[in-house]
Short mmCIF file of C-alpha atoms in Angstrom, two decimals:
data_model
loop_
_atom_site.label_atom_id
_atom_site.label_comp_id
_atom_site.label_asym_id
_atom_site.label_seq_id
_atom_site.Cartn_x
_atom_site.Cartn_y
_atom_site.Cartn_z
CA UNK A 1 7.86 15.32 -58.14
CA UNK A 2 7.98 16.33 -54.48
CA UNK A 3 7.87 13.33 -52.18
CA UNK A 4 5.86 14.00 -49.04
CA UNK A 5 4.80 11.74 -46.22
CA UNK A 6 2.42 12.34 -43.36
CA UNK A 7 4.16 12.89 -40.05
CA UNK A 8 4.35 9.74 -37.91
CA UNK A 9 4.62 11.63 -34.62
CA UNK A 10 1.50 11.93 -32.48
CA UNK A 11 3.11 14.99 -30.90
CA UNK A 12 3.65 17.94 -33.25
CA UNK A 13 6.96 19.18 -31.86
CA UNK A 14 7.02 22.12 -34.28
CA UNK A 15 3.86 23.48 -32.64
CA UNK A 16 5.75 24.05 -29.38
CA UNK A 17 8.12 26.61 -30.93
CA UNK A 18 7.60 30.13 -32.21
CA UNK A 19 10.28 29.67 -34.87
CA UNK A 20 11.87 26.62 -36.39
CA UNK A 21 15.40 25.44 -37.12
CA UNK A 22 18.01 28.03 -38.03
CA UNK A 23 15.24 30.46 -39.01
CA UNK A 24 14.91 31.24 -35.28
CA UNK A 25 18.36 32.87 -35.17
CA UNK A 26 18.75 36.43 -33.95
CA UNK A 27 18.73 38.59 -37.13
CA UNK A 28 22.26 39.20 -38.46
CA UNK A 29 22.11 42.98 -38.14
CA UNK A 30 21.01 42.82 -34.50
CA UNK A 31 23.65 40.19 -33.75
CA UNK A 32 26.43 42.33 -35.21
CA UNK A 33 25.35 45.30 -33.10
CA UNK A 34 25.35 43.09 -30.03
CA UNK A 35 28.84 41.72 -30.71
CA UNK A 36 30.31 45.11 -31.61
CA UNK A 37 30.57 46.21 -27.97
CA UNK A 38 32.30 43.09 -26.66
CA UNK A 39 36.05 43.25 -25.97
CA UNK A 40 38.40 40.90 -27.75
CA UNK A 41 41.07 38.79 -26.05
CA UNK A 42 44.09 40.59 -24.67
CA UNK A 43 47.69 39.95 -25.69
CA UNK A 44 49.60 37.69 -25.52
CA UNK A 45 46.76 35.12 -25.50
CA UNK A 46 45.20 36.81 -28.54
CA UNK A 47 48.13 35.63 -30.68
CA UNK A 48 46.90 32.05 -30.34
CA UNK A 49 43.36 32.92 -31.49
CA UNK A 50 43.58 32.09 -35.19
CA UNK A 51 39.88 32.76 -35.84
CA UNK A 52 37.74 34.76 -33.43
CA UNK A 53 34.67 36.95 -33.78
CA UNK A 54 36.03 39.53 -36.20
CA UNK A 55 34.51 38.10 -39.39
CA UNK A 56 31.67 36.03 -37.98
CA UNK A 57 33.23 32.77 -39.15
CA UNK A 58 31.74 29.36 -38.44
CA UNK A 59 33.88 28.31 -35.45
CA UNK A 60 36.60 29.65 -33.21
CA UNK A 61 40.12 28.35 -33.83
CA UNK A 62 42.90 28.39 -31.23
CA UNK A 63 46.45 27.32 -32.09
CA UNK A 64 47.80 24.73 -29.66
CA UNK A 65 51.06 23.93 -31.46
CA UNK A 66 52.70 24.33 -34.85
CA UNK A 67 50.36 21.97 -36.71
CA UNK A 68 47.18 21.86 -34.67
CA UNK A 69 44.34 24.18 -33.74
CA UNK A 70 41.35 23.44 -31.53
CA UNK A 71 38.07 24.34 -33.25
CA UNK A 72 35.05 25.09 -31.07
CA UNK A 73 31.43 25.80 -31.97
CA UNK A 74 27.91 25.54 -30.56
CA UNK A 75 24.60 25.35 -32.41
CA UNK A 76 21.07 24.60 -31.23
CA UNK A 77 17.55 25.45 -32.32
CA UNK A 78 13.84 24.80 -31.91
CA UNK A 79 12.15 21.82 -33.65
CA UNK A 80 12.32 21.91 -37.42
CA UNK A 81 10.37 18.66 -37.87
CA UNK A 82 7.81 16.87 -35.71
CA UNK A 83 9.61 13.54 -35.39
CA UNK A 84 11.85 13.69 -32.31
CA UNK A 85 14.66 11.41 -33.51
CA UNK A 86 14.80 13.11 -36.91
CA UNK A 87 15.03 16.51 -35.24
CA UNK A 88 17.93 15.19 -33.16
CA UNK A 89 19.68 13.94 -36.29
CA UNK A 90 19.21 17.26 -38.10
CA UNK A 91 20.41 19.33 -35.13
CA UNK A 92 23.55 17.23 -34.64
CA UNK A 93 24.35 17.27 -38.35
CA UNK A 94 24.01 21.03 -38.30
CA UNK A 95 26.25 21.42 -35.24
CA UNK A 96 29.01 19.29 -36.78
CA UNK A 97 28.80 21.39 -39.94
CA UNK A 98 30.58 24.38 -38.39
CA UNK A 99 33.69 22.25 -37.81
CA UNK A 100 33.59 20.84 -41.35
CA UNK A 101 33.03 24.35 -42.74
CA UNK A 102 36.38 25.35 -41.19
CA UNK A 103 38.14 22.34 -42.70
CA UNK A 104 38.44 20.57 -39.36
CA UNK A 105 37.65 17.16 -37.92
CA UNK A 106 35.06 17.04 -35.11
CA UNK A 107 36.26 15.02 -32.13
CA UNK A 108 33.77 15.36 -29.28
CA UNK A 109 30.31 16.85 -28.78
CA UNK A 110 28.21 17.67 -25.73
CA UNK A 111 24.44 17.97 -25.89
CA UNK A 112 22.51 21.19 -25.29
CA UNK A 113 18.88 20.44 -24.40
CA UNK A 114 16.01 22.69 -23.32
CA UNK A 115 12.82 20.78 -22.55
CA UNK A 116 9.31 21.66 -21.31
CA UNK A 117 9.00 18.91 -18.69
CA UNK A 118 5.42 19.80 -17.79
CA UNK A 119 4.09 19.54 -21.34
CA UNK A 120 6.24 17.07 -23.27
CA UNK A 121 7.22 13.56 -22.10
CA UNK A 122 10.86 12.92 -21.33
CA UNK A 123 10.67 9.86 -23.58
CA UNK A 124 10.55 12.27 -26.53
CA UNK A 125 13.62 14.06 -25.20
CA UNK A 126 15.39 10.72 -25.10
CA UNK A 127 14.49 10.21 -28.77
CA UNK A 128 15.98 13.61 -29.64
CA UNK A 129 19.23 12.72 -27.87
CA UNK A 130 19.28 9.32 -29.55
CA UNK A 131 19.05 10.96 -32.97
CA UNK A 132 21.98 13.21 -32.16
CA UNK A 133 23.99 10.25 -30.88
CA UNK A 134 23.36 8.33 -34.11
CA UNK A 135 24.78 11.13 -36.24
CA UNK A 136 27.84 11.48 -34.03
CA UNK A 137 28.46 7.73 -34.04
CA UNK A 138 28.31 7.66 -37.84
CA UNK A 139 30.77 10.57 -37.98
CA UNK A 140 33.17 9.03 -35.46
CA UNK A 141 32.48 11.78 -32.94
CA UNK A 142 32.30 11.03 -29.22
CA UNK A 143 29.35 12.37 -27.20
CA UNK A 144 30.41 13.27 -23.68
CA UNK A 145 27.27 14.33 -21.85
CA UNK A 146 26.05 17.91 -21.99
CA UNK A 147 23.66 20.29 -20.26
CA UNK A 148 19.88 20.51 -19.94
CA UNK A 149 17.37 23.03 -18.61
CA UNK A 150 13.62 23.11 -18.06
CA UNK A 151 12.29 25.51 -20.72
CA UNK A 152 8.79 26.26 -22.05
CA UNK A 153 10.13 25.88 -25.60
CA UNK A 154 12.05 22.76 -26.72
CA UNK A 155 15.51 23.37 -28.12
CA UNK A 156 18.33 20.98 -28.99
CA UNK A 157 21.82 21.10 -30.42
CA UNK A 158 25.43 20.46 -29.53
CA UNK A 159 28.66 22.17 -28.64
CA UNK A 160 31.37 20.54 -30.75
CA UNK A 161 35.15 20.52 -30.42
CA UNK A 162 37.40 19.52 -33.28
CA UNK A 163 40.93 19.75 -34.61
CA UNK A 164 42.36 21.40 -37.70
CA UNK A 165 45.59 22.62 -39.24
CA UNK A 166 45.86 26.32 -38.30
CA UNK A 167 47.70 27.07 -41.53
CA UNK A 168 45.25 25.18 -43.76
CA UNK A 169 41.78 26.09 -42.53
CA UNK A 170 38.74 26.99 -44.59
CA UNK A 171 38.00 30.60 -43.61
CA UNK A 172 35.44 33.17 -44.69
CA UNK A 173 38.06 35.93 -45.06
CA UNK A 174 40.31 34.17 -47.58
CA UNK A 175 38.34 34.75 -50.78
CA UNK A 176 40.06 36.17 -53.87
CA UNK A 177 38.66 37.99 -56.89
CA UNK A 178 38.19 35.75 -59.94
CA UNK A 179 37.41 32.66 -57.86
CA UNK A 180 34.28 30.65 -58.74
CA UNK A 181 31.62 30.04 -56.09
CA UNK A 182 30.40 26.48 -55.52
CA UNK A 183 27.33 25.42 -53.50
CA UNK A 184 27.26 21.86 -52.16
CA UNK A 185 23.59 21.50 -51.11
CA UNK A 186 20.37 22.78 -52.68
CA UNK A 187 18.44 25.66 -51.10
CA UNK A 188 14.79 25.86 -50.07
CA UNK A 189 14.94 24.18 -46.68
CA UNK A 190 13.43 27.17 -44.87
CA UNK A 191 10.24 27.36 -46.91
CA UNK A 192 9.86 23.58 -46.89
CA UNK A 193 10.31 23.38 -43.13
CA UNK A 194 7.76 26.16 -42.71
CA UNK A 195 5.37 24.17 -44.88
CA UNK A 196 5.93 21.12 -42.68
CA UNK A 197 5.18 23.15 -39.56
CA UNK A 198 1.92 24.40 -41.06
CA UNK A 199 0.67 21.18 -42.66
CA UNK A 200 2.43 18.26 -40.96
CA UNK A 201 3.63 16.95 -44.32
CA UNK A 202 7.25 15.78 -44.38
CA UNK A 203 9.29 16.48 -47.51
CA UNK A 204 11.60 13.49 -47.57
CA UNK A 205 14.10 15.21 -49.86
CA UNK A 206 14.49 18.09 -47.40
CA UNK A 207 15.10 15.70 -44.50
CA UNK A 208 17.71 13.86 -46.57
CA UNK A 209 19.56 17.13 -47.26
CA UNK A 210 19.46 18.21 -43.62
CA UNK A 211 20.76 14.87 -42.33
CA UNK A 212 23.70 14.65 -44.76
CA UNK A 213 26.91 15.95 -43.22
CA UNK A 214 29.31 18.29 -44.99
CA UNK A 215 32.32 16.07 -44.27
CA UNK A 216 32.84 14.83 -47.84
CA UNK A 217 32.51 18.33 -49.30
CA UNK A 218 34.99 19.73 -46.78
CA UNK A 219 37.53 17.01 -47.51
CA UNK A 220 37.15 17.60 -51.25
CA UNK A 221 37.64 21.34 -50.73
CA UNK A 222 40.85 20.84 -48.78
CA UNK A 223 42.13 18.37 -51.36
CA UNK A 224 41.46 20.95 -54.09
CA UNK A 225 43.51 23.55 -52.23
CA UNK A 226 40.50 25.72 -51.40
CA UNK A 227 41.06 28.12 -48.50
CA UNK A 228 37.77 30.07 -48.32
CA UNK A 229 34.38 28.66 -47.32
CA UNK A 230 31.37 29.04 -45.08
CA UNK A 231 28.28 26.96 -44.47
CA UNK A 232 24.85 28.22 -45.52
CA UNK A 233 22.47 28.16 -42.58
CA UNK A 234 20.22 30.66 -40.85
CA UNK A 235 21.34 33.82 -42.69
CA UNK A 236 20.63 32.27 -46.09
CA UNK A 237 22.87 32.11 -49.14
CA UNK A 238 22.85 35.88 -49.63
CA UNK A 239 23.55 36.60 -45.96
CA UNK A 240 26.44 34.19 -45.65
CA UNK A 241 27.85 35.26 -49.03
CA UNK A 242 27.71 38.91 -47.98
CA UNK A 243 29.66 38.08 -44.80
CA UNK A 244 32.23 36.10 -46.79
CA UNK A 245 32.68 38.80 -49.42
CA UNK A 246 32.89 41.58 -46.84
CA UNK A 247 35.44 39.66 -44.75
CA UNK A 248 37.52 38.92 -47.85
CA UNK A 249 37.34 42.45 -49.26
CA UNK A 250 35.70 41.33 -52.51
CA UNK A 251 32.32 41.57 -54.22
CA UNK A 252 30.29 38.62 -55.55
CA UNK A 253 28.11 37.69 -58.51
CA UNK A 254 25.36 35.06 -58.23
CA UNK A 255 23.88 33.46 -61.33
CA UNK A 256 20.35 32.81 -60.08
CA UNK A 257 19.59 30.16 -62.72
CA UNK A 258 22.56 28.08 -61.57
CA UNK A 259 21.42 27.81 -57.93
CA UNK A 260 19.89 24.39 -57.11
CA UNK A 261 16.74 23.98 -55.00
CA UNK A 262 15.12 21.08 -53.20
CA UNK A 263 12.12 19.85 -55.17
CA UNK A 264 9.00 21.59 -53.88
CA UNK A 265 10.71 24.74 -52.64
CA UNK A 266 9.19 26.99 -55.29
CA UNK A 267 5.68 25.69 -54.71
CA UNK A 268 6.13 26.19 -50.95
CA UNK A 269 7.19 29.78 -51.62
CA UNK A 270 4.23 30.35 -53.92
CA UNK A 271 1.92 29.03 -51.20
CA UNK A 272 3.31 31.60 -48.76
CA UNK A 273 5.36 29.34 -46.46
CA UNK A 274 8.17 31.86 -45.95
CA UNK A 275 9.91 32.03 -42.55
CA UNK A 276 10.22 35.46 -41.00
CA UNK A 277 13.96 34.84 -40.77
CA UNK A 278 14.22 34.61 -44.56
CA UNK A 279 12.64 38.02 -45.04
CA UNK A 280 14.85 39.52 -42.32
CA UNK A 281 17.90 38.09 -44.11
CA UNK A 282 16.89 39.78 -47.34
CA UNK A 283 16.21 43.09 -45.60
CA UNK A 284 19.70 42.96 -44.07
CA UNK A 285 21.47 42.24 -47.36
CA UNK A 286 19.35 44.50 -49.59
CA UNK A 287 21.49 47.66 -49.09
CA UNK A 288 24.45 45.69 -50.49
CA UNK A 289 22.49 44.05 -53.31
CA UNK A 290 22.03 44.73 -57.02
CA UNK A 291 19.50 42.46 -58.66
CA UNK A 292 18.00 41.72 -62.06
CA UNK A 293 15.64 38.98 -60.78
CA UNK A 294 12.16 38.98 -59.26
CA UNK A 295 11.54 39.47 -55.55
CA UNK A 296 10.48 35.83 -55.06
CA UNK A 297 13.85 34.69 -56.39
CA UNK A 298 15.63 36.92 -53.88
CA UNK A 299 13.50 35.51 -51.05
CA UNK A 300 14.63 32.00 -51.96
CA UNK A 301 18.26 33.11 -52.19
CA UNK A 302 17.91 34.59 -48.69
CA UNK A 303 15.90 31.63 -47.37
CA UNK A 304 16.99 30.63 -43.86
CA UNK A 305 18.54 27.18 -44.21
CA UNK A 306 18.84 24.52 -41.54
CA UNK A 307 21.85 22.19 -41.90
CA UNK A 308 22.61 23.59 -45.33
CA UNK A 309 25.64 22.99 -47.51
CA UNK A 310 29.01 24.66 -47.93
CA UNK A 311 29.61 27.75 -50.02
CA UNK A 312 33.13 27.39 -51.40
CA UNK A 313 35.40 29.89 -53.11
CA UNK A 314 36.63 27.30 -55.57
CA UNK A 315 35.41 24.22 -57.43
CA UNK A 316 35.00 20.59 -56.40
CA UNK A 317 33.61 17.76 -58.54
CA UNK A 318 29.90 17.06 -58.55
CA UNK A 319 28.65 20.42 -57.30
CA UNK A 320 27.40 23.43 -59.26
CA UNK A 321 29.24 26.70 -59.72
CA UNK A 322 26.71 29.44 -58.94
CA UNK A 323 28.79 32.58 -59.44
CA UNK A 324 32.15 34.10 -58.67
CA UNK A 325 34.02 36.56 -56.51
CA UNK A 326 35.26 39.74 -58.15
CA UNK A 327 37.27 42.85 -57.33
CA UNK A 328 35.34 45.28 -55.12
CA UNK A 329 33.66 48.19 -56.86
CA UNK A 330 34.05 50.52 -53.89
CA UNK A 331 37.35 49.32 -52.46
CA UNK A 332 35.70 47.67 -49.44
CA UNK A 333 33.83 44.61 -50.67
CA UNK A 334 30.65 42.88 -49.59
CA UNK A 335 28.37 43.82 -52.48
CA UNK A 336 26.42 41.13 -54.33
CA UNK A 337 25.04 41.22 -57.85
CA UNK A 338 22.30 38.71 -58.65
CA UNK A 339 21.63 38.23 -62.31
#
């Protein structure tokens, strides 16, 4: 059964934001158009950029010597839950995820805070920062300050710097045909968070998923010799899988029945708690999609996740295989079959 608790916050933080969590991202199609006109780094500095913007990977990677690369990312979003400290924990967990998704080790984070000073007490902002600090302390990551602005809409996240081996990163362009696809966290966080925003009910299982880091999964992937991965966040499983398959020059098959969901996700969908970001994700992927399942199933597969799991091209113990990569039908890659 779905475990829900009434929110303990007297201030409904989710009511101060138009969107919520990673569902408030700029739609992937619009983002790609925006990035298409930006120049890349010039030589010879470009030779040190191991991972840049070309494939829309999770973090940038810059080689600093033969065995080390600096990994850099930033992630922030509007409140996904009403409790300030829990929101801080979720946002920090999500920000660290980009480093883990690249197979790196986060070292230091700086806070990114937007706060409506005239409408929300600064004591709540302090709770948000405290939640982020707790997650970083548990992960062995230093927090070195950050930046704040006065903003009508509250937003919080972190910019994170980490280290990785430039020759042994997890990348979204390293997938190979015939490789199984593994998902390390259940889906459904978008519809459940939207339900929370509408009703104030907290789904404890969703909070537990969003506050669990991807460190253990990343370490297991590296130990298994996996080279291709991405995390599943605002663009949904289908969106992130499309990017991975396109970058790798392969197609993908998803076995819908094998995909795990947080308890309560299907009832939240049936009740209509679907973020706009989830529908935009599906619209973006649809031209590259062949499906034998119902529309509701596709909406869940495209559901905008906040602090979701890793999608791995390979297998690790304890996590379900949900499909596989295969040779491209058109020679380019990026198509997805859901069956």
